[in-house]
Amino acid sequence: MSVAVVTDSTAYLPADVVAHFGIEVVPLYVVLAGRSGREGSDVTSGEVARSLAVRGGHVSTSRPTPGDFVAVYRRLLDGGADRLVSVHLSGELSGTLDAAQVAATQVGEHLVTVLDSRSAAMGTGFAVLAAARAAADGASAAEVADAARQTAAATRTFFVVDTLEHLRRGGRIGAAAALLGSALAVKPVLHVTDGQVVALEKVRTSARALNRLVQRAADVAGDAPVAAAVHHLAAPERAQRLADQLAARLPALTELYVSELGAAVGAHVGPGAVGVVVDPTPRPATEAGQRPQDAPPPGPSEHGQD
């Protein structure tokens, strides 16, 4: 049985991984400066960062349409896939999952399994990658879906933002939680739990916030093999510093990706955001398949789709 894997553009998988495994990416839409375009091709993260940096600048996002998913699902099935596994951004954060589910009913729910990662960015991406690896190994649709579910449940996402205003304005965090960031010199450390963005703790400076991201990642990793990803928006130096610290602190790091957030998520976290995603369920290097980059020696490597 041939199983194809589908995701949306907020997974922020490295472009070479997408190409290698033949993962199909359905883009979200981003609206800024009076125009709407697809994330990653029509609207870049740089454009979003510049727009949000201007006082009064506003960026909004919208989900793919069910028709977008129907077109992709039918093309993959017509192209030889027997079953599809479609893994997406948390349904608590976007209507993307709902659009995929509507499309699945139109194409045939016996052919398409739609999964909610309950996460975002590489919190979704690592689940998609686990599914794609299982599919490449000839697993059944049920086994591919289970690989995604297990990875999504285990993966942890932590991040800090310069201001909570963008998350509040987009409805991704409550007004009460947003007040936490308005206190003098307080930098909230946030995480994604049960599909929602939640304040985890507060520290007094940006440097301490980054240190807490590293410590949180180390707590998840322990001494076991892990994969990790560092995301940022218009903060490459901070991201690189975080990646260097992770490489030094995680003794059994098997994969480390560094990438700028795309426009859809970037619009909600704002410039200066930095985060780390930890996947404690990576495959050993000897099982990584044909792609040697799946298990590089610990150290940052820059990837991205934008």
PDB file of C-alpha atoms in Angstrom, residues 8-226:
ATOM      1  CA  ASP A   8       0.124  22.590   5.930  1.00  0.00           C
ATOM      2  CA  SER A   9       2.687  25.352   5.573  1.00  0.00           C
ATOM      3  CA  THR A  10       2.894  26.074   9.325  1.00  0.00           C
ATOM      4  CA  ALA A  11       4.850  22.858   9.963  1.00  0.00           C
ATOM      5  CA  TYR A  12       7.978  24.684   8.712  1.00  0.00           C
ATOM      6  CA  LEU A  13       9.713  21.508   7.651  1.00  0.00           C
ATOM      7  CA  PRO A  14      13.087  21.927   5.953  1.00  0.00           C
ATOM      8  CA  ALA A  15      12.555  22.213   2.215  1.00  0.00           C
ATOM      9  CA  ASP A  16      14.957  19.368   1.460  1.00  0.00           C
ATOM     10  CA  VAL A  17      13.078  17.059   3.843  1.00  0.00           C
ATOM     11  CA  VAL A  18       9.797  17.911   2.103  1.00  0.00           C
ATOM     12  CA  ALA A  19      11.352  17.147  -1.274  1.00  0.00           C
ATOM     13  CA  HIS A  20      13.062  13.940  -0.154  1.00  0.00           C
ATOM     14  CA  PHE A  21       9.963  12.335   1.336  1.00  0.00           C
ATOM     15  CA  GLY A  22       7.502  13.791  -1.172  1.00  0.00           C
ATOM     16  CA  ILE A  23       5.456  15.473   1.545  1.00  0.00           C
ATOM     17  CA  GLU A  24       2.622  17.595   0.166  1.00  0.00           C
ATOM     18  CA  VAL A  25       2.349  21.056   1.773  1.00  0.00           C
ATOM     19  CA  VAL A  26      -0.921  23.022   1.571  1.00  0.00           C
ATOM     20  CA  PRO A  27      -0.274  26.739   2.247  1.00  0.00           C
ATOM     21  CA  LEU A  28      -2.208  29.031   4.547  1.00  0.00           C
ATOM     22  CA  TYR A  29      -3.043  32.555   3.383  1.00  0.00           C
ATOM     23  CA  VAL A  30      -1.594  35.761   4.786  1.00  0.00           C
ATOM     24  CA  VAL A  31      -3.112  39.227   4.364  1.00  0.00           C
ATOM     25  CA  LEU A  32      -0.999  42.372   4.651  1.00  0.00           C
ATOM     26  CA  ALA A  33      -0.823  45.755   2.978  1.00  0.00           C
ATOM     27  CA  GLY A  34      -4.154  45.156   1.289  1.00  0.00           C
ATOM     28  CA  ARG A  35      -3.176  41.956  -0.466  1.00  0.00           C
ATOM     29  CA  SER A  36      -3.595  38.261   0.239  1.00  0.00           C
ATOM     30  CA  GLY A  37      -1.107  35.590  -0.713  1.00  0.00           C
ATOM     31  CA  ARG A  38       0.030  32.075   0.050  1.00  0.00           C
ATOM     32  CA  GLU A  39       2.506  31.575   2.838  1.00  0.00           C
ATOM     33  CA  GLY A  40       6.009  30.749   1.694  1.00  0.00           C
ATOM     34  CA  SER A  41       5.552  31.718  -1.940  1.00  0.00           C
ATOM     35  CA  ASP A  42       3.506  34.915  -2.198  1.00  0.00           C
ATOM     36  CA  VAL A  43       4.167  36.364   1.285  1.00  0.00           C
ATOM     37  CA  THR A  44       7.472  35.917   3.114  1.00  0.00           C
ATOM     38  CA  SER A  45       8.317  36.052   6.799  1.00  0.00           C
ATOM     39  CA  GLY A  46      10.485  39.110   6.119  1.00  0.00           C
ATOM     40  CA  GLU A  47       7.503  41.019   4.761  1.00  0.00           C
ATOM     41  CA  VAL A  48       5.476  40.115   7.837  1.00  0.00           C
ATOM     42  CA  ALA A  49       8.253  41.185  10.220  1.00  0.00           C
ATOM     43  CA  ARG A  50       8.632  44.535   8.467  1.00  0.00           C
ATOM     44  CA  SER A  51       4.892  45.159   8.501  1.00  0.00           C
ATOM     45  CA  LEU A  52       4.537  44.345  12.212  1.00  0.00           C
ATOM     46  CA  ALA A  53       7.526  46.523  13.082  1.00  0.00           C
ATOM     47  CA  VAL A  54       5.641  49.583  11.829  1.00  0.00           C
ATOM     48  CA  ARG A  55       3.367  51.180  14.402  1.00  0.00           C
ATOM     49  CA  GLY A  56      -0.202  50.221  13.584  1.00  0.00           C
ATOM     50  CA  GLY A  57       0.974  47.564  11.155  1.00  0.00           C
ATOM     51  CA  HIS A  58      -1.471  44.689  10.933  1.00  0.00           C
ATOM     52  CA  VAL A  59      -1.168  41.225   9.464  1.00  0.00           C
ATOM     53  CA  SER A  60      -3.907  38.597   9.418  1.00  0.00           C
ATOM     54  CA  THR A  61      -4.035  34.977   8.345  1.00  0.00           C
ATOM     55  CA  SER A  62      -6.655  32.629   6.969  1.00  0.00           C
ATOM     56  CA  ARG A  63      -6.864  28.885   6.566  1.00  0.00           C
ATOM     57  CA  PRO A  64      -6.671  27.021   3.276  1.00  0.00           C
ATOM     58  CA  THR A  65     -10.097  26.344   1.813  1.00  0.00           C
ATOM     59  CA  PRO A  66     -11.596  22.845   1.783  1.00  0.00           C
ATOM     60  CA  GLY A  67     -11.265  23.111  -1.996  1.00  0.00           C
ATOM     61  CA  ASP A  68      -7.500  23.578  -1.646  1.00  0.00           C
ATOM     62  CA  PHE A  69      -7.303  20.287   0.241  1.00  0.00           C
ATOM     63  CA  VAL A  70      -9.696  18.471  -2.101  1.00  0.00           C
ATOM     64  CA  ALA A  71      -7.496  19.384  -5.072  1.00  0.00           C
ATOM     65  CA  VAL A  72      -4.376  18.059  -3.334  1.00  0.00           C
ATOM     66  CA  TYR A  73      -6.043  14.895  -2.038  1.00  0.00           C
ATOM     67  CA  ARG A  74      -7.489  13.992  -5.429  1.00  0.00           C
ATOM     68  CA  ARG A  75      -4.214  14.694  -7.236  1.00  0.00           C
ATOM     69  CA  LEU A  76      -2.316  12.383  -4.869  1.00  0.00           C
ATOM     70  CA  LEU A  77      -4.903   9.621  -5.141  1.00  0.00           C
ATOM     71  CA  ASP A  78      -5.037   9.946  -8.929  1.00  0.00           C
ATOM     72  CA  GLY A  79      -1.229   9.849  -8.918  1.00  0.00           C
ATOM     73  CA  GLY A  80      -1.112   6.407  -7.325  1.00  0.00           C
ATOM     74  CA  ALA A  81      -1.463   6.855  -3.561  1.00  0.00           C
ATOM     75  CA  ASP A  82      -3.814   4.325  -1.960  1.00  0.00           C
ATOM     76  CA  ARG A  83      -4.303   6.229   1.287  1.00  0.00           C
ATOM     77  CA  LEU A  84      -3.518   9.699   2.654  1.00  0.00           C
ATOM     78  CA  VAL A  85      -2.489  10.830   6.145  1.00  0.00           C
ATOM     79  CA  SER A  86      -2.960  14.572   6.640  1.00  0.00           C
ATOM     80  CA  VAL A  87      -1.319  16.117   9.755  1.00  0.00           C
ATOM     81  CA  HIS A  88      -2.018  19.717  10.736  1.00  0.00           C
ATOM     82  CA  LEU A  89      -1.627  22.688  13.017  1.00  0.00           C
ATOM     83  CA  SER A  90      -3.626  22.558  16.256  1.00  0.00           C
ATOM     84  CA  GLY A  91      -7.347  22.950  15.700  1.00  0.00           C
ATOM     85  CA  GLU A  92      -7.344  25.266  18.742  1.00  0.00           C
ATOM     86  CA  LEU A  93      -5.140  27.726  16.852  1.00  0.00           C
ATOM     87  CA  SER A  94      -6.470  27.577  13.305  1.00  0.00           C
ATOM     88  CA  GLY A  95      -9.381  26.426  11.178  1.00  0.00           C
ATOM     89  CA  THR A  96      -6.943  24.574   8.916  1.00  0.00           C
ATOM     90  CA  LEU A  97      -7.754  21.220  10.511  1.00  0.00           C
ATOM     91  CA  ASP A  98     -11.472  21.795   9.984  1.00  0.00           C
ATOM     92  CA  ALA A  99     -10.914  22.579   6.295  1.00  0.00           C
ATOM     93  CA  ALA A 100      -8.934  19.351   5.899  1.00  0.00           C
ATOM     94  CA  GLN A 101     -11.677  17.349   7.622  1.00  0.00           C
ATOM     95  CA  VAL A 102     -14.355  18.834   5.365  1.00  0.00           C
ATOM     96  CA  ALA A 103     -12.231  17.953   2.333  1.00  0.00           C
ATOM     97  CA  ALA A 104     -11.757  14.392   3.584  1.00  0.00           C
ATOM     98  CA  THR A 105     -15.531  13.870   3.717  1.00  0.00           C
ATOM     99  CA  GLN A 106     -15.765  15.023   0.115  1.00  0.00           C
ATOM    100  CA  VAL A 107     -12.951  12.790  -1.119  1.00  0.00           C
ATOM    101  CA  GLY A 108     -13.736   9.793   1.081  1.00  0.00           C
ATOM    102  CA  GLU A 109     -12.996   9.399   4.792  1.00  0.00           C
ATOM    103  CA  HIS A 110     -11.938   5.794   4.174  1.00  0.00           C
ATOM    104  CA  LEU A 111      -9.115   7.207   2.030  1.00  0.00           C
ATOM    105  CA  VAL A 112      -7.958  10.188   4.120  1.00  0.00           C
ATOM    106  CA  THR A 113      -6.965  10.202   7.791  1.00  0.00           C
ATOM    107  CA  VAL A 114      -6.832  13.751   9.177  1.00  0.00           C
ATOM    108  CA  LEU A 115      -4.858  14.306  12.393  1.00  0.00           C
ATOM    109  CA  ASP A 116      -4.646  17.239  14.784  1.00  0.00           C
ATOM    110  CA  SER A 117      -1.037  17.617  15.964  1.00  0.00           C
ATOM    111  CA  ARG A 118      -2.235  19.734  18.909  1.00  0.00           C
ATOM    112  CA  SER A 119       0.894  21.760  18.260  1.00  0.00           C
ATOM    113  CA  ALA A 120       2.472  24.236  15.842  1.00  0.00           C
ATOM    114  CA  ALA A 121       5.629  24.811  13.756  1.00  0.00           C
ATOM    115  CA  MET A 122       8.045  21.869  14.097  1.00  0.00           C
ATOM    116  CA  GLY A 123       5.829  20.577  16.891  1.00  0.00           C
ATOM    117  CA  THR A 124       3.683  19.605  13.914  1.00  0.00           C
ATOM    118  CA  GLY A 125       6.657  19.128  11.616  1.00  0.00           C
ATOM    119  CA  PHE A 126       8.300  16.374  13.654  1.00  0.00           C
ATOM    120  CA  ALA A 127       4.990  14.464  13.649  1.00  0.00           C
ATOM    121  CA  VAL A 128       4.779  14.866   9.875  1.00  0.00           C
ATOM    122  CA  LEU A 129       8.372  13.695   9.518  1.00  0.00           C
ATOM    123  CA  ALA A 130       7.651  10.600  11.627  1.00  0.00           C
ATOM    124  CA  ALA A 131       4.677   9.827   9.384  1.00  0.00           C
ATOM    125  CA  ALA A 132       6.717  10.346   6.226  1.00  0.00           C
ATOM    126  CA  ARG A 133       9.495   8.054   7.452  1.00  0.00           C
ATOM    127  CA  ALA A 134       6.974   5.351   8.310  1.00  0.00           C
ATOM    128  CA  ALA A 135       5.344   5.689   4.894  1.00  0.00           C
ATOM    129  CA  ALA A 136       8.748   5.474   3.191  1.00  0.00           C
ATOM    130  CA  ASP A 137       9.349   2.228   5.068  1.00  0.00           C
ATOM    131  CA  GLY A 138       6.150   0.758   3.628  1.00  0.00           C
ATOM    132  CA  ALA A 139       3.961   1.085   6.716  1.00  0.00           C
ATOM    133  CA  SER A 140       0.185   0.901   6.461  1.00  0.00           C
ATOM    134  CA  ALA A 141      -1.979   4.012   6.733  1.00  0.00           C
ATOM    135  CA  ALA A 142      -2.860   3.090  10.336  1.00  0.00           C
ATOM    136  CA  GLU A 143       0.819   2.689  11.214  1.00  0.00           C
ATOM    137  CA  VAL A 144       1.723   5.976   9.523  1.00  0.00           C
ATOM    138  CA  ALA A 145      -1.001   7.762  11.468  1.00  0.00           C
ATOM    139  CA  ASP A 146       0.117   6.140  14.733  1.00  0.00           C
ATOM    140  CA  ALA A 147       3.702   7.302  14.148  1.00  0.00           C
ATOM    141  CA  ALA A 148       2.444  10.860  13.761  1.00  0.00           C
ATOM    142  CA  ARG A 149       0.212  10.642  16.838  1.00  0.00           C
ATOM    143  CA  GLN A 150       2.953   9.264  19.076  1.00  0.00           C
ATOM    144  CA  THR A 151       5.467  11.895  18.020  1.00  0.00           C
ATOM    145  CA  ALA A 152       2.974  14.736  18.305  1.00  0.00           C
ATOM    146  CA  ALA A 153       2.047  13.639  21.832  1.00  0.00           C
ATOM    147  CA  ALA A 154       5.693  13.492  22.936  1.00  0.00           C
ATOM    148  CA  THR A 155       6.999  16.671  21.285  1.00  0.00           C
ATOM    149  CA  ARG A 156       7.330  19.830  23.407  1.00  0.00           C
ATOM    150  CA  THR A 157       7.345  23.450  22.179  1.00  0.00           C
ATOM    151  CA  PHE A 158       8.641  26.425  24.209  1.00  0.00           C
ATOM    152  CA  PHE A 159       9.055  30.029  23.066  1.00  0.00           C
ATOM    153  CA  VAL A 160       9.404  33.645  24.094  1.00  0.00           C
ATOM    154  CA  VAL A 161       8.109  36.753  22.343  1.00  0.00           C
ATOM    155  CA  ASP A 162       9.018  40.409  22.612  1.00  0.00           C
ATOM    156  CA  THR A 163       5.362  41.275  23.163  1.00  0.00           C
ATOM    157  CA  LEU A 164       2.203  39.260  23.715  1.00  0.00           C
ATOM    158  CA  GLU A 165       0.147  41.838  21.832  1.00  0.00           C
ATOM    159  CA  HIS A 166       0.275  39.975  18.514  1.00  0.00           C
ATOM    160  CA  LEU A 167      -0.918  36.735  20.125  1.00  0.00           C
ATOM    161  CA  ARG A 168      -3.677  38.595  21.978  1.00  0.00           C
ATOM    162  CA  ARG A 169      -4.808  40.494  18.887  1.00  0.00           C
ATOM    163  CA  GLY A 170      -5.005  37.276  16.875  1.00  0.00           C
ATOM    164  CA  GLY A 171      -6.961  35.499  19.616  1.00  0.00           C
ATOM    165  CA  ARG A 172      -4.193  32.943  20.222  1.00  0.00           C
ATOM    166  CA  ILE A 173      -3.784  33.840  23.899  1.00  0.00           C
ATOM    167  CA  GLY A 174      -6.280  35.252  26.382  1.00  0.00           C
ATOM    168  CA  ALA A 175      -6.332  38.898  27.442  1.00  0.00           C
ATOM    169  CA  ALA A 176      -5.599  37.951  31.055  1.00  0.00           C
ATOM    170  CA  ALA A 177      -2.487  36.036  30.049  1.00  0.00           C
ATOM    171  CA  ALA A 178      -1.427  38.910  27.809  1.00  0.00           C
ATOM    172  CA  LEU A 179      -1.412  41.201  30.831  1.00  0.00           C
ATOM    173  CA  LEU A 180       1.449  39.114  32.212  1.00  0.00           C
ATOM    174  CA  GLY A 181       3.746  40.523  29.564  1.00  0.00           C
ATOM    175  CA  SER A 182       2.785  44.110  30.253  1.00  0.00           C
ATOM    176  CA  ALA A 183       4.489  44.140  33.646  1.00  0.00           C
ATOM    177  CA  LEU A 184       7.792  45.972  33.769  1.00  0.00           C
ATOM    178  CA  ALA A 185      10.764  43.888  32.568  1.00  0.00           C
ATOM    179  CA  VAL A 186       8.805  40.614  32.537  1.00  0.00           C
ATOM    180  CA  LYS A 187       9.450  38.136  29.724  1.00  0.00           C
ATOM    181  CA  PRO A 188       6.906  35.282  29.696  1.00  0.00           C
ATOM    182  CA  VAL A 189       8.088  31.839  28.668  1.00  0.00           C
ATOM    183  CA  LEU A 190       5.233  30.249  26.716  1.00  0.00           C
ATOM    184  CA  HIS A 191       4.508  26.717  25.604  1.00  0.00           C
ATOM    185  CA  VAL A 192       1.963  24.858  23.522  1.00  0.00           C
ATOM    186  CA  THR A 193      -0.043  22.435  25.622  1.00  0.00           C
ATOM    187  CA  ASP A 194      -3.189  20.570  24.632  1.00  0.00           C
ATOM    188  CA  GLY A 195      -3.206  22.569  21.424  1.00  0.00           C
ATOM    189  CA  GLN A 196      -3.198  25.999  23.073  1.00  0.00           C
ATOM    190  CA  VAL A 197      -0.620  28.699  23.778  1.00  0.00           C
ATOM    191  CA  VAL A 198      -0.188  28.986  27.542  1.00  0.00           C
ATOM    192  CA  ALA A 199       2.111  31.062  29.758  1.00  0.00           C
ATOM    193  CA  LEU A 200       4.521  28.715  31.526  1.00  0.00           C
ATOM    194  CA  GLU A 201       6.656  31.011  33.692  1.00  0.00           C
ATOM    195  CA  LYS A 202       8.016  34.549  33.777  1.00  0.00           C
ATOM    196  CA  VAL A 203      11.563  35.834  33.951  1.00  0.00           C
ATOM    197  CA  ARG A 204      13.058  39.291  34.155  1.00  0.00           C
ATOM    198  CA  THR A 205      15.281  39.596  31.088  1.00  0.00           C
ATOM    199  CA  SER A 206      15.585  38.302  27.530  1.00  0.00           C
ATOM    200  CA  ALA A 207      18.854  36.550  28.380  1.00  0.00           C
ATOM    201  CA  ARG A 208      17.194  34.662  31.218  1.00  0.00           C
ATOM    202  CA  ALA A 209      14.290  33.785  28.961  1.00  0.00           C
ATOM    203  CA  LEU A 210      16.646  32.155  26.460  1.00  0.00           C
ATOM    204  CA  ASN A 211      18.377  30.292  29.282  1.00  0.00           C
ATOM    205  CA  ARG A 212      15.027  28.974  30.426  1.00  0.00           C
ATOM    206  CA  LEU A 213      14.275  27.711  26.899  1.00  0.00           C
ATOM    207  CA  VAL A 214      17.519  25.757  26.978  1.00  0.00           C
ATOM    208  CA  GLN A 215      16.794  24.388  30.455  1.00  0.00           C
ATOM    209  CA  ARG A 216      13.265  23.371  29.494  1.00  0.00           C
ATOM    210  CA  ALA A 217      14.619  21.566  26.427  1.00  0.00           C
ATOM    211  CA  ALA A 218      17.254  19.831  28.569  1.00  0.00           C
ATOM    212  CA  ASP A 219      14.574  18.732  31.040  1.00  0.00           C
ATOM    213  CA  VAL A 220      12.598  17.102  28.216  1.00  0.00           C
ATOM    214  CA  ALA A 221      15.672  15.501  26.665  1.00  0.00           C
ATOM    215  CA  GLY A 222      17.444  14.096  29.699  1.00  0.00           C
ATOM    216  CA  ASP A 223      20.208  11.801  28.472  1.00  0.00           C
ATOM    217  CA  ALA A 224      18.114  10.200  25.733  1.00  0.00           C
ATOM    218  CA  PRO A 225      18.465  10.803  21.981  1.00  0.00           C
ATOM    219  CA  VAL A 226      16.356  13.750  20.831  1.00  0.00           C
TER     220      VAL A 226
END
